[in-house]
Amino acid sequence: MTTPDLDDIAGVAHAPAGTPAGVVVLTHGAGGSRESPLLIRICDEWAQRGWLAVRYNLPYRR
């Protein structure tokens, strides 16, 4: 079996004010990117609720 050779995946973290309750990792749908206004708002909301939210691009978007 062969596996794809992927580079590191860079993401954008939305950190809560205090210690995170956990981590949520989100990505975009087909044709989107991590810069989607909706994805940014969702990650901001997770952070406001105490979670570390990370958004990233899928490999085909790099």
CSV table of C-alpha atoms in Angstrom, one decimal:
chain,number,residue,atom,x,y,z
A,1,MET,CA,0.0,0.0,0.0
A,2,THR,CA,1.2,3.5,-0.8
A,3,THR,CA,0.3,6.6,1.2
A,4,PRO,CA,0.3,10.1,-0.1
A,5,ASP,CA,3.2,12.4,0.8
A,6,LEU,CA,1.5,15.3,2.5
A,7,ASP,CA,3.1,18.5,3.7
A,8,ASP,CA,2.3,19.8,7.1
A,9,ILE,CA,-1.2,21.2,7.4
A,10,ALA,CA,-1.3,24.9,8.5
A,11,GLY,CA,-4.3,26.1,10.3
A,12,VAL,CA,-5.7,29.1,12.1
A,13,ALA,CA,-6.4,28.8,15.8
A,14,HIS,CA,-9.2,30.7,17.6
A,15,ALA,CA,-8.2,30.5,21.3
A,16,PRO,CA,-10.6,31.0,24.2
A,17,ALA,CA,-9.8,33.5,27.0
A,18,GLY,CA,-8.9,30.8,29.5
A,19,THR,CA,-8.0,27.2,29.5
A,20,PRO,CA,-9.7,25.4,26.6
A,21,ALA,CA,-12.5,22.9,27.4
A,22,GLY,CA,-11.3,20.9,24.4
A,23,VAL,CA,-10.4,21.3,20.8
A,24,VAL,CA,-12.6,21.3,17.7
A,25,VAL,CA,-11.1,21.1,14.2
A,26,LEU,CA,-13.1,22.4,11.3
A,27,THR,CA,-12.6,22.6,7.6
A,28,HIS,CA,-14.5,23.9,4.6
A,29,GLY,CA,-16.7,22.2,2.1
A,30,ALA,CA,-15.9,21.6,-1.6
A,31,GLY,CA,-14.9,24.8,-3.3
A,32,GLY,CA,-14.3,26.7,-0.1
A,33,SER,CA,-11.3,27.6,2.0
A,34,ARG,CA,-10.4,28.2,5.7
A,35,GLU,CA,-11.0,31.9,5.0
A,36,SER,CA,-14.8,31.4,4.6
A,37,PRO,CA,-16.6,34.1,6.6
A,38,LEU,CA,-19.0,31.4,7.9
A,39,LEU,CA,-16.2,29.2,9.1
A,40,ILE,CA,-14.5,32.1,10.8
A,41,ARG,CA,-17.7,33.0,12.6
A,42,ILE,CA,-18.3,29.4,13.7
A,43,CYS,CA,-14.7,29.2,15.1
A,44,ASP,CA,-15.1,32.5,16.9
A,45,GLU,CA,-18.3,31.2,18.5
A,46,TRP,CA,-16.6,28.0,19.7
A,47,ALA,CA,-13.7,30.1,21.2
A,48,GLN,CA,-16.2,32.3,23.0
A,49,ARG,CA,-17.8,29.2,24.5
A,50,GLY,CA,-14.4,28.1,25.8
A,51,TRP,CA,-13.1,25.8,23.1
A,52,LEU,CA,-9.9,26.0,21.1
A,53,ALA,CA,-11.2,26.0,17.5
A,54,VAL,CA,-8.9,25.3,14.5
A,55,ARG,CA,-9.8,25.8,10.9
A,56,TYR,CA,-7.6,24.6,8.0
A,57,ASN,CA,-7.6,24.0,4.3
A,58,LEU,CA,-8.0,20.6,2.8
A,59,PRO,CA,-4.9,19.3,0.9
A,60,TYR,CA,-6.4,19.9,-2.5
A,61,ARG,CA,-6.7,23.7,-1.7
A,62,ARG,CA,-3.0,24.1,-1.1
